[in-house]
Coordinates of C-alpha atoms and ligand atoms in Angstrom, one line a residue:
R10 CA -13.2 -18.2 5.2
Y11 CA -14.5 -16.2 2.6
N12 CA -14.5 -12.9 0.8
Q13 CA -16.7 -10.9 3.3
V14 CA -17.3 -7.8 1.3
S15 CA -18.3 -9.0 -2.2
Y16 CA -17.7 -11.7 -4.8
L17 CA -18.1 -10.4 -8.3
K18 CA -20.7 -11.8 -10.8
G19 CA -18.6 -13.6 -13.7
R20 CA -15.0 -13.9 -11.6
N21 CA -14.2 -16.9 -9.6
K22 CA -15.4 -17.4 -6.1
L23 CA -13.8 -19.8 -3.6
I24 CA -14.9 -20.3 0.0
N25 CA -12.3 -22.3 2.7
I26 CA -13.5 -24.6 5.4
V27 CA -11.0 -24.7 7.9
A28 CA -10.9 -26.7 11.2
I29 CA -8.4 -27.8 13.7
S30 CA -7.9 -31.2 13.3
G31 CA -8.1 -33.1 9.7
F32 CA -11.4 -33.8 8.2
T33 CA -13.2 -35.8 4.7
N34 CA -16.1 -35.2 2.9
K35 CA -18.3 -32.5 5.2
S36 CA -21.6 -31.8 3.7
Y37 CA -22.1 -28.1 2.7
T38 CA -25.8 -26.5 1.3
I39 CA -25.5 -22.4 -0.2
Y40 CA -29.1 -21.1 0.3
N41 CA -30.3 -18.2 -1.6
S42 CA -32.0 -15.4 -0.5
T43 CA -35.6 -16.9 -0.7
D44 CA -34.0 -20.0 1.5
D45 CA -33.9 -22.0 -1.6
I46 CA -30.8 -24.8 -1.7
I47 CA -29.0 -23.6 -4.9
M48 CA -26.0 -25.8 -4.5
S49 CA -25.1 -28.8 -2.1
G50 CA -21.9 -31.3 -2.2
T51 CA -19.2 -32.3 0.0
T52 CA -15.8 -30.8 0.8
D53 CA -12.5 -32.4 -0.6
N54 CA -10.4 -34.1 2.5
S55 CA -8.6 -31.4 4.0
D56 CA -5.1 -30.0 3.7
F57 CA -2.3 -29.0 6.6
W58 CA -2.0 -25.5 6.3
S59 CA 1.4 -25.1 8.4
D60 CA 1.3 -21.2 8.4
S61 CA -2.2 -21.1 10.2
G62 CA -2.0 -24.5 11.9
E63 CA -5.1 -25.3 10.6
H64 CA -6.8 -27.9 8.2
V65 CA -8.3 -26.7 5.2
A66 CA -10.4 -27.1 2.0
T67 CA -12.0 -25.1 -0.8
V68 CA -15.0 -25.1 -2.1
D69 CA -15.4 -23.8 -5.3
I70 CA -18.9 -21.9 -5.9
S71 CA -18.0 -20.0 -9.0
S72 CA -21.0 -21.7 -11.0
I73 CA -23.5 -19.5 -8.5
D74 CA -23.3 -16.2 -10.9
T75 CA -26.5 -14.3 -9.9
E76 CA -26.3 -11.1 -8.1
G77 CA -27.9 -11.8 -4.5
V78 CA -27.1 -12.2 -0.6
Y79 CA -26.6 -16.2 -0.2
R80 CA -25.9 -17.9 3.0
F81 CA -23.3 -21.2 3.5
A82 CA -24.2 -23.8 5.8
I83 CA -22.0 -26.3 7.3
D84 CA -22.2 -28.3 10.2
E85 CA -23.8 -25.8 12.6
M86 CA -22.4 -22.7 11.3
E87 CA -23.4 -20.5 8.7
V88 CA -22.3 -17.4 6.9
S89 CA -23.9 -15.1 4.5
F90 CA -21.8 -13.9 1.5
N91 CA -22.6 -11.3 -1.6
I92 CA -22.5 -11.5 -5.1
Q93 CA -22.3 -8.2 -6.9
E94 CA -21.6 -7.0 -10.2
D95 CA -19.3 -4.2 -8.9
G96 CA -19.1 -5.1 -5.0
Y97 CA -16.6 -2.7 -4.1
Q98 CA -17.4 0.7 -5.1
E99 CA -17.6 1.8 -1.6
L100 CA -14.3 0.2 -0.5
R101 CA -12.7 1.8 -3.7
E102 CA -13.8 4.8 -2.6
Q103 CA -12.7 4.9 1.5
A104 CA -9.2 3.1 0.4
F105 CA -8.4 6.3 -1.2
K106 CA -9.8 8.5 1.0
Y107 CA -7.4 7.5 3.7
Y108 CA -5.3 9.6 2.2
Y109 CA -7.4 12.5 2.9
Y110 CA -7.9 11.6 6.2
N111 CA -4.2 10.9 7.0
R112 CA -3.5 14.5 5.7
A113 CA -1.3 16.7 7.8
S114 CA -1.2 20.5 8.2
T115 CA -5.0 20.5 7.2
A116 CA -8.3 20.6 8.9
L117 CA -10.7 18.1 7.8
T118 CA -13.9 19.4 7.4
P119 CA -17.4 17.9 7.6
V120 CA -18.0 18.5 3.9
Y121 CA -15.4 15.7 3.4
A122 CA -14.7 14.3 6.1
G123 CA -18.1 13.9 7.8
E124 CA -18.2 12.6 11.7
Y125 CA -14.3 12.3 11.1
A126 CA -13.8 16.2 10.5
R127 CA -11.1 17.2 12.8
N128 CA -9.0 20.6 13.6
E129 CA -5.6 21.3 11.7
G130 CA -2.0 19.6 13.5
H131 CA 1.1 19.9 12.7
P132 CA 2.0 23.0 10.7
D133 CA 5.1 21.9 9.9
N134 CA 6.1 25.3 9.2
R135 CA 9.0 25.7 12.1
V136 CA 11.1 22.5 12.0
I137 CA 14.1 22.2 13.3
V138 CA 17.3 20.8 11.4
H139 CA 18.3 18.2 13.4
A140 CA 22.6 17.6 14.1
S141 CA 22.4 14.5 12.2
A142 CA 21.5 16.6 9.4
A143 CA 22.9 20.0 10.2
S144 CA 25.2 21.8 7.1
A145 CA 27.5 24.7 6.5
E146 CA 24.5 26.3 4.9
R147 CA 21.9 24.8 7.4
P148 CA 23.9 24.4 10.7
A149 CA 22.0 22.5 13.1
G150 CA 18.7 24.8 15.0
T151 CA 18.1 26.3 11.9
I152 CA 14.1 26.4 11.0
I153 CA 12.8 25.5 7.8
S154 CA 9.1 24.8 6.3
A155 CA 8.1 21.7 5.3
P156 CA 4.0 21.1 5.5
K157 CA 1.6 18.8 4.0
G158 CA 2.2 15.5 3.4
W159 CA 0.2 12.6 4.8
Y160 CA 1.1 11.0 8.4
D161 CA 3.2 7.6 7.7
A162 CA 0.6 5.5 10.2
G163 CA -0.6 5.2 12.9
D164 CA 1.9 7.9 14.3
Y165 CA 2.3 11.4 13.3
N166 CA 6.2 11.0 11.6
K167 CA 6.4 11.4 8.0
Y168 CA 9.8 9.8 6.3
I169 CA 10.8 9.9 3.0
V170 CA 11.5 6.2 2.4
N171 CA 7.8 5.1 2.8
S172 CA 6.6 7.9 0.8
G173 CA 8.4 6.5 -1.8
I174 CA 6.8 3.3 -2.7
S175 CA 3.3 4.8 -1.3
T176 CA 3.3 7.6 -3.6
Y177 CA 5.0 5.7 -6.7
T178 CA 2.6 3.4 -6.3
L179 CA -0.7 6.0 -6.6
L180 CA 1.1 7.7 -9.6
A181 CA 1.4 4.4 -10.8
A182 CA -2.2 4.0 -11.2
Y183 CA -2.9 7.2 -12.4
E184 CA -0.1 6.3 -15.3
H185 CA -1.0 3.2 -16.0
Y186 CA -5.1 4.1 -16.5
P187 CA -5.3 7.6 -17.2
T188 CA -8.6 7.8 -18.6
F189 CA -9.7 5.8 -16.0
Y190 CA -8.8 8.5 -13.5
Q191 CA -9.6 11.3 -15.5
N192 CA -12.9 10.3 -15.4
L193 CA -13.4 9.2 -11.8
D194 CA -14.2 11.7 -8.8
F195 CA -13.7 11.3 -5.4
T196 CA -15.1 13.7 -2.5
I197 CA -11.4 15.8 -1.6
P198 CA -11.6 19.3 -1.5
E199 CA -9.7 19.7 -4.7
Q200 CA -13.0 17.5 -6.5
G201 CA -13.0 18.5 -10.1
G202 CA -11.4 21.2 -11.6
D203 CA -8.5 20.5 -14.3
I204 CA -6.5 17.9 -12.1
P205 CA -7.4 14.6 -11.4
D206 CA -8.8 14.1 -8.1
I207 CA -5.9 11.2 -7.3
L208 CA -3.5 13.4 -8.8
D209 CA -4.8 16.1 -6.2
E210 CA -4.4 14.2 -3.4
I211 CA -0.6 13.1 -4.4
I212 CA 0.2 16.7 -4.8
W213 CA -0.4 17.1 -0.9
N214 CA 2.5 14.6 -0.5
L215 CA 4.6 16.0 -3.0
D216 CA 4.7 19.4 -2.0
W217 CA 6.0 18.0 1.2
M218 CA 8.6 15.9 -0.6
L219 CA 9.7 18.9 -2.4
A220 CA 10.6 20.5 1.0
M221 CA 12.2 18.2 2.4
Q222 CA 15.1 18.7 -0.3
D223 CA 18.0 21.3 0.8
P224 CA 18.3 23.2 -2.1
N225 CA 21.9 24.1 -1.4
D226 CA 23.2 20.4 -2.3
G227 CA 20.0 18.6 -3.7
G228 CA 20.4 16.1 -0.4
V229 CA 17.0 14.9 1.1
Y230 CA 16.4 14.5 5.0
H231 CA 15.5 11.1 5.5
K232 CA 12.3 12.0 8.2
L233 CA 10.6 15.0 9.2
T234 CA 9.6 13.6 13.0
G235 CA 9.1 14.3 16.7
L236 CA 12.0 13.1 18.6
N237 CA 9.9 10.7 20.2
F238 CA 6.3 9.1 19.1
S239 CA 3.3 10.9 20.7
G240 CA 0.4 10.1 23.1
N241 CA -2.9 9.0 21.6
I242 CA -3.5 12.5 21.1
M243 CA -5.7 14.3 18.0
P244 CA -3.0 16.0 15.4
D245 CA -4.1 19.6 17.1
Q246 CA -3.0 18.4 20.6
Y247 CA 0.6 17.4 19.8
T248 CA 3.1 19.6 20.9
F249 CA 6.2 18.1 20.4
D250 CA 8.9 20.1 18.2
R251 CA 9.3 18.6 14.8
Y252 CA 13.0 18.0 13.0
V253 CA 14.2 17.2 9.8
V254 CA 16.8 14.2 10.3
Q255 CA 19.8 13.4 8.4
K256 CA 19.8 13.1 4.5
T257 CA 20.3 9.7 3.4
T258 CA 21.0 8.4 0.1
A259 CA 18.0 6.0 0.4
A260 CA 15.9 9.0 1.1
A261 CA 17.5 10.7 -2.1
L262 CA 16.9 8.1 -4.4
N263 CA 13.5 7.7 -3.5
F264 CA 12.6 11.0 -3.6
A265 CA 14.8 11.1 -6.8
A266 CA 12.4 8.0 -8.2
V267 CA 9.2 9.4 -7.5
T268 CA 9.6 12.9 -8.3
A269 CA 11.0 11.3 -11.8
V270 CA 7.7 9.9 -12.0
A271 CA 5.8 13.0 -11.0
A272 CA 7.3 15.2 -13.5
R273 CA 6.5 13.1 -16.6
V274 CA 2.6 13.1 -15.2
F275 CA 2.5 16.4 -14.6
A276 CA 4.2 17.2 -17.8
S277 CA 0.2 16.9 -19.4
Y278 CA -0.9 19.5 -16.8
E279 CA 0.8 22.2 -17.4
S280 CA -1.8 25.2 -17.8
A281 CA -3.4 23.8 -14.4
K282 CA -0.2 23.5 -12.5
P283 CA 2.5 25.9 -14.4
T284 CA 6.5 24.9 -13.9
Y285 CA 5.3 22.2 -11.8
S286 CA 6.8 19.4 -13.9
A287 CA 9.7 21.0 -14.2
T288 CA 10.1 21.5 -10.6
L289 CA 9.6 18.1 -10.1
L290 CA 12.3 17.3 -12.9
Q291 CA 15.1 19.2 -11.6
A292 CA 14.4 18.1 -8.0
A293 CA 14.8 14.7 -9.3
K294 CA 17.9 15.1 -11.1
N295 CA 19.8 16.9 -7.8
A296 CA 18.4 14.0 -5.6
Y297 CA 20.3 11.6 -8.2
S298 CA 23.5 13.4 -8.5
W299 CA 23.7 13.9 -4.6
A300 CA 23.0 10.0 -4.1
K301 CA 25.8 9.7 -6.6
S302 CA 28.4 11.9 -4.9
N303 CA 26.9 10.0 -1.5
P304 CA 26.8 6.5 -2.2
N305 CA 26.6 5.0 1.2
I306 CA 24.9 7.2 3.7
Y307 CA 23.0 4.8 5.5
Y308 CA 20.1 6.1 8.0
T309 CA 21.9 5.7 11.6
Q310 CA 19.3 6.6 14.2
P311 CA 20.8 9.1 16.4
N312 CA 20.5 8.9 20.4
D313 CA 18.1 11.2 20.9
V314 CA 15.5 9.7 18.3
Q315 CA 13.0 7.4 18.9
T316 CA 10.7 7.1 16.2
G317 CA 10.3 5.0 12.9
A318 CA 13.9 4.2 11.2
Y319 CA 13.0 3.1 8.2
G320 CA 16.8 1.5 7.6
D321 CA 18.3 0.3 4.5
D322 CA 21.7 -1.0 3.9
N323 CA 20.9 -2.3 0.4
L324 CA 20.5 0.5 -2.3
T325 CA 21.3 -1.1 -5.7
D326 CA 17.3 -1.6 -5.7
E327 CA 16.5 2.7 -5.0
F328 CA 20.0 3.1 -7.5
Q329 CA 18.2 1.2 -10.5
W330 CA 14.9 2.4 -9.8
A331 CA 16.2 6.3 -9.9
A332 CA 17.9 5.6 -12.7
V333 CA 15.2 3.9 -14.4
E334 CA 12.5 6.5 -13.8
L335 CA 14.9 9.1 -14.4
F336 CA 16.0 8.0 -17.9
I337 CA 12.2 7.8 -18.9
S338 CA 11.4 11.3 -18.1
T339 CA 14.8 12.5 -19.4
N340 CA 16.0 10.1 -22.1
D341 CA 19.6 11.2 -21.3
A342 CA 22.1 8.7 -21.5
Q343 CA 23.6 9.8 -18.1
Y344 CA 20.8 7.9 -16.7
K345 CA 20.9 4.9 -19.1
D346 CA 24.2 4.1 -18.5
D347 CA 23.7 3.7 -15.0
I348 CA 21.0 0.8 -15.7
V349 CA 22.3 -2.5 -15.4
I350 CA 19.1 -4.7 -15.8
N351 CA 20.7 -7.9 -14.0
E352 CA 21.3 -5.5 -11.2
I353 CA 17.5 -5.5 -10.8
D354 CA 16.3 -8.4 -8.9
G355 CA 13.7 -8.4 -6.1
G356 CA 10.7 -10.1 -5.4
V357 CA 7.2 -8.2 -4.4
P358 CA 8.2 -4.9 -3.6
G359 CA 8.2 -3.2 -0.4
W360 CA 9.4 0.1 0.7
Q361 CA 13.0 -1.4 1.0
D362 CA 12.3 -3.7 -1.9
T363 CA 11.9 -1.3 -4.8
A364 CA 13.6 -3.1 -7.7
T365 CA 10.2 -4.3 -9.1
L366 CA 9.0 -0.7 -9.3
A367 CA 11.5 -0.4 -11.6
L368 CA 10.1 -3.6 -13.9
I369 CA 6.7 -1.8 -14.0
S370 CA 7.8 1.3 -15.0
I371 CA 10.1 -0.3 -18.0
A372 CA 7.1 -3.1 -18.8
H373 CA 4.7 0.2 -19.3
H374 CA 7.2 2.3 -21.3
A375 CA 8.7 -1.0 -23.0
S376 CA 7.9 0.5 -26.4
S377 CA 10.0 3.7 -25.9
L378 CA 12.8 1.7 -24.7
S379 CA 13.4 -0.9 -26.3
N380 CA 16.3 0.5 -28.7
D381 CA 18.3 1.7 -25.1
I382 CA 17.7 -1.2 -22.9
D383 CA 17.0 -4.8 -22.3
V384 CA 13.5 -4.6 -21.9
L385 CA 12.8 -8.6 -22.7
T386 CA 15.0 -9.4 -20.2
A387 CA 13.3 -7.0 -17.6
N388 CA 9.7 -8.1 -18.7
D389 CA 10.9 -12.1 -17.9
K390 CA 12.0 -11.1 -14.6
L391 CA 8.5 -9.6 -14.1
L392 CA 6.8 -12.1 -15.3
T393 CA 8.9 -14.6 -13.1
I394 CA 7.5 -13.4 -10.0
A395 CA 4.0 -13.4 -11.1
D396 CA 4.1 -16.5 -12.4
Q397 CA 4.9 -17.8 -8.8
L398 CA 2.6 -16.0 -7.2
R399 CA 0.0 -17.5 -9.8
N400 CA 1.5 -21.0 -9.2
T401 CA 1.1 -20.5 -5.2
V402 CA -2.5 -19.5 -5.6
N403 CA -3.1 -22.3 -8.0
T404 CA -1.7 -25.1 -5.5
S405 CA -1.7 -23.7 -2.1
P406 CA -4.2 -25.5 0.5
M407 CA -6.0 -21.8 0.9
K408 CA -5.4 -21.2 -3.0
I409 CA -3.7 -17.5 -1.8
A410 CA -0.7 -16.0 -3.1
M411 CA 0.9 -15.8 0.0
T412 CA 3.7 -18.2 1.5
T413 CA 5.5 -18.8 5.1
N414 CA 8.2 -15.8 4.3
D415 CA 5.7 -12.7 3.1
Y416 CA 4.5 -12.9 7.0
V417 CA 6.5 -10.0 7.7
W418 CA 5.6 -6.6 9.7
G419 CA 3.2 -5.3 7.4
S420 CA 2.3 -8.6 5.4
N421 CA -1.1 -7.1 4.5
G422 CA 1.5 -4.6 2.6
V423 CA 3.0 -8.0 0.5
A424 CA -0.6 -9.2 -0.3
G425 CA -1.5 -5.6 -1.7
N426 CA 1.5 -5.7 -3.8
Q427 CA 1.2 -9.3 -4.8
L428 CA -1.9 -7.9 -6.5
V429 CA -0.2 -5.3 -7.8
V430 CA 2.3 -7.8 -9.8
L431 CA -0.2 -10.1 -10.8
I432 CA -2.5 -7.2 -12.6
R433 CA 0.9 -6.1 -14.3
A434 CA 2.0 -9.4 -16.0
Y435 CA -1.8 -9.7 -17.2
E436 CA -1.4 -6.2 -18.6
L437 CA 1.8 -7.1 -20.0
T438 CA 0.8 -10.5 -21.6
A439 CA -3.2 -10.0 -21.7
N440 CA -3.1 -13.6 -20.3
E441 CA -6.2 -13.8 -18.4
T442 CA -5.0 -16.4 -15.7
Y443 CA -2.9 -13.7 -14.3
L444 CA -6.1 -11.9 -13.4
D445 CA -8.1 -15.0 -12.1
A446 CA -4.7 -15.5 -9.8
A447 CA -5.6 -11.6 -8.5
Y448 CA -9.1 -11.9 -7.7
K449 CA -8.6 -15.4 -5.8
A450 CA -5.7 -13.6 -4.1
L451 CA -7.7 -9.9 -3.6
D452 CA -9.9 -12.6 -1.1
Y453 CA -7.1 -13.0 1.2
L454 CA -7.7 -9.6 2.1
L455 CA -11.0 -9.4 2.5
G456 CA -11.3 -12.8 4.6
R457 CA -10.1 -16.0 3.1
N458 CA -7.0 -15.8 5.6
G459 CA -6.0 -17.3 8.3
T460 CA -7.1 -15.0 11.1
G461 CA -11.1 -14.8 9.8
Y462 CA -11.0 -11.0 9.8
S463 CA -11.3 -8.7 6.3
F464 CA -8.7 -6.4 7.2
V465 CA -9.9 -3.3 5.9
T466 CA -11.6 -1.1 8.6
G467 CA -15.3 -0.8 8.1
F468 CA -15.6 -3.5 5.5
G469 CA -16.8 -7.1 6.0
D470 CA -18.6 -8.9 8.7
K471 CA -15.5 -9.1 11.0
T472 CA -13.3 -6.4 10.6
P473 CA -10.2 -4.5 12.7
L474 CA -11.8 -2.1 15.2
D475 CA -8.9 -1.3 17.3
P476 CA -6.1 -0.4 14.9
H477 CA -3.3 1.1 16.2
H478 CA -3.9 4.3 14.6
R479 CA -4.0 7.5 17.2
I480 CA -6.7 9.2 14.9
S481 CA -9.2 6.5 15.5
V482 CA -8.5 6.0 19.3
A483 CA -8.5 10.0 20.2
D484 CA -11.7 10.8 18.3
N485 CA -14.2 9.3 20.0
I486 CA -15.8 8.2 17.8
S487 CA -16.5 4.4 18.2
L488 CA -15.7 3.0 15.0
P489 CA -12.1 3.4 13.5
V490 CA -11.6 5.7 10.5
P491 CA -13.0 3.0 7.6
G492 CA -11.4 1.9 4.4
M493 CA -7.8 1.6 6.2
I494 CA -5.8 -1.8 5.8
S495 CA -4.0 -3.5 9.0
G496 CA -0.9 -4.6 8.8
G497 CA -1.9 -7.9 9.2
P498 CA -0.5 -11.1 11.0
H499 CA 3.3 -12.3 11.4
S500 CA 5.0 -14.1 14.1
G501 CA 7.6 -11.3 15.4
Q502 CA 4.4 -9.9 18.1
Q503 CA 7.5 -7.0 18.8
D504 CA 5.0 -5.2 20.5
G505 CA 4.4 -7.6 23.2
C506 CA 0.9 -7.4 23.4
S507 CA -1.2 -10.0 25.1
G508 CA -4.4 -11.4 23.3
Y509 CA -2.1 -13.2 20.2
P510 CA -4.1 -16.6 19.3
N511 CA -1.2 -18.3 18.8
N512 CA 2.2 -18.0 17.0
N513 CA 1.4 -19.1 13.5
P514 CA 2.8 -16.6 11.2
A515 CA -0.6 -16.5 9.2
S516 CA -2.6 -16.3 12.2
S517 CA -0.4 -14.5 14.7
F518 CA -2.5 -11.3 14.8
V519 CA -4.2 -9.3 17.4
D520 CA -7.1 -6.4 16.8
D521 CA -6.0 -4.5 19.7
Y522 CA -4.3 -0.6 19.8
C523 CA -0.9 -2.2 21.6
S524 CA -0.2 -4.5 18.7
Y525 CA 1.1 -2.1 16.2
S526 CA 3.3 -4.7 14.3
T527 CA 0.1 -6.8 13.5
N528 CA -2.6 -4.0 13.6
E529 CA -1.0 -0.5 12.5
V530 CA -2.2 1.2 9.6
T531 CA 0.6 3.0 7.1
I532 CA 0.1 4.6 3.5
N533 CA 2.3 1.8 1.8
W534 CA 0.3 -0.5 3.1
N535 CA -3.1 1.0 2.0
A536 CA -1.7 2.1 -1.6
P537 CA -1.3 -1.2 -3.3
L538 CA -5.0 -2.0 -2.5
V539 CA -6.2 1.3 -3.7
Y540 CA -4.0 0.5 -7.3
S541 CA -5.7 -2.9 -7.2
L542 CA -9.0 -2.7 -6.6
H543 CA -9.3 0.6 -9.1
A544 CA -7.3 -1.4 -11.7
L545 CA -9.6 -4.4 -11.5
H546 CA -12.6 -2.5 -11.5
N547 CA -11.3 -0.9 -14.8
Y548 CA -10.7 -4.3 -16.4
Q549 CA -14.7 -5.5 -14.8
N550 CA -15.8 -2.7 -17.0
S551 CA -13.8 -3.1 -20.4
Ligands
G3I3 O1 16.1 -6.8 6.7 C1 15.4 -7.7 7.6 C2 15.8 -9.1 6.9 O2 17.4 -9.3 6.5 C3 15.5 -10.1 6.9 O3 15.5 -11.7 6.5 C4 14.0 -10.6 8.0 C5 13.7 -11.3 8.7 O4 12.1 -10.6 9.5 O5 14.2 -8.8 8.7 C6 14.1 -7.5 7.9 O6 14.3 -6.5 8.8 C7 12.7 -6.0 8.8 C8 12.1 -5.1 8.7 O7 10.9 -4.5 8.9 C9 12.3 -4.8 6.9 O8 11.5 -6.0 6.6 C10 12.5 -6.2 10.7 O9 12.4 -7.8 11.2 C11 11.4 -5.4 11.0 O10 10.8 -5.7 12.5 C12 10.9 -4.5 10.1 O11 9.3 -4.1 10.4 C13 9.2 -2.6 10.3 C14 9.0 -1.5 11.4 O12 8.8 -0.4 11.0 C15 10.3 -1.8 12.7 O13 11.4 -0.8 11.8 C16 8.3 -2.8 9.0 O14 8.8 -2.9 7.7 C17 8.3 -1.0 8.8 O15 6.9 -1.6 7.8 C18 7.7 -0.6 10.2 O16 7.1 0.6 9.6 C19 6.6 1.9 11.0 C20 7.4 2.7 10.8 O17 8.9 2.5 11.7 C21 7.0 3.9 12.1 N1 5.5 4.0 11.4 C22 4.3 3.1 11.6 C23 5.1 2.1 10.7 C24 4.4 1.1 10.7 O18 4.0 0.2 11.7
9MR4 O1 3.0 4.1 18.0 C1 4.1 3.6 17.4 C2 4.3 3.1 15.7 O2 3.9 4.1 14.9 C3 5.6 2.2 15.0 O3 5.5 1.4 14.5 C4 6.0 1.6 16.5 C5 7.5 0.6 16.0 O4 8.5 1.8 15.6 O5 6.2 2.1 18.0 C6 5.1 2.4 18.1 O6 5.4 3.4 19.2 C7 5.6 2.8 20.3 C8 6.7 2.9 21.0 O7 7.6 1.6 19.9 C9 7.0 2.2 22.0 N1 5.9 2.7 22.9 C10 4.6 2.5 22.7 C11 4.3 2.9 21.5 C12 2.6 2.9 20.6 O8 2.2 3.4 21.6

């Protein structure tokens, strides 16, 4: 198992040998492209890796540090791998481009989408207020308009909770590395101009999020959805009515946090995007006060709605996250008074666990916050999570950051967010061991894992060809849309798909459309990949 995309010059390089049975001292040989032997040796004794049920040894090939293509041979097996100075350029671009490919309410043109050009679908300009979302001003059946946004995933619905962490992660990428992104072009229709391209893409989703707020009370609809999941059709073939469903506290708080971050980011772009920042900030404040008055309206799936729930009945973390972002953006004591550092407790972030997003923002704004909140304690909490990850990388059989409990639905989103935490710890401390751990942990997503897949479509020797992504199924193009990270292994197998190799958490994965529990794609799993690849590239250059 190896990084199938590229190892990087100047960074650590690990290859794992795995076998069904234990082994000792296996000989291996590494050749360069002219067939010279440049390294050979024997493995250590294997360790049992219970997460995949395999026996594993690790070979450290970091001493090979010349760009090129190499072959690694052991027993009768052979794989080839790359070492490059900048091995991820194309991967970075395509992982980001996924957001463009997943845009609702627009046609994708050949200039920007190449063979993935398609017609417009889901105009979402006639959306019905569902009974669960009815209010005096907007009774059930009222028609509203909420176009744009990114499709959540392999399905065509748009969910505020999951948009929350996804949009935050991309905004944080910009906020943490502004100069880097100001100098970075992406091939999207808004390319160039006064606003960095990453922010142009983010605007596509923010505009939709803003339309999900009821202007009458500040509440935010949980999702915009058909009553059921559609079949495998292209966006322009979709005929179901679309609804906004139930205002929830979770939606209001995710919305408040994201629009508060966006307000401070877009404050620098007032002339290119007049009043946008102020609109976002007002929206954030209104959503937050709605949540304060309605603190425990949890999502309950109405009987006639079948699509994703993104339910969450613990909102302590979302409250803290929103309060932190609003305080950073406003410096208003009202929000500071709601911040309780002791309540900001979580691990690696996810759509349901946003506490650490608050810690990440606190760490980034530490100097302006230190008179008002206990920044030291907050930073300690962030470093504690990173230390655990680094320790797992250094001591686990595969030398990765994943542990048994991380193999959930969307485990590759966990792996991506582990990278974000390690990178933030490096930024906070300048301690290179966090960066080393991040590079090793990145290999996991690109092949050094329990499945042998490089999980990003189009990148690697063995990559998902049949992800749960309606567009990729329906577009008559044999390869899936590139740059999408598949959900990743976990043993739930809720889709009842056949073809899983086994039930082990790290290897229960099947590259089949039917496996929506392991092989779907989503905006929240791609976001930490985009964040991390660009952040690491920034460090690689500096
Ligand atoms: O909250 C419990 C936790 O208390 C418990 O310890 C843990 C043990 O497994 O389970 C937790 O619940 C899990 C939940 O996610 C929160 O993590 C459920 O088991 C798990 O089935 C659930 O999976 C979610 C899945 O939808 C099903 O609801 C995924 O996180 C979520 O990413 C996924 O999202 C779907 C959307 O609904 C629809 N669009 C596609 C998208 C991606 O597949
Ligand atoms: O396509 C749906 C996917 O986006 C969701 O993650 C998943 C779980 O909510 O559900 C998928 O839809 C399936 C539905 O739940 C059951 N019938 C088959 C659908 C897949 O085509």
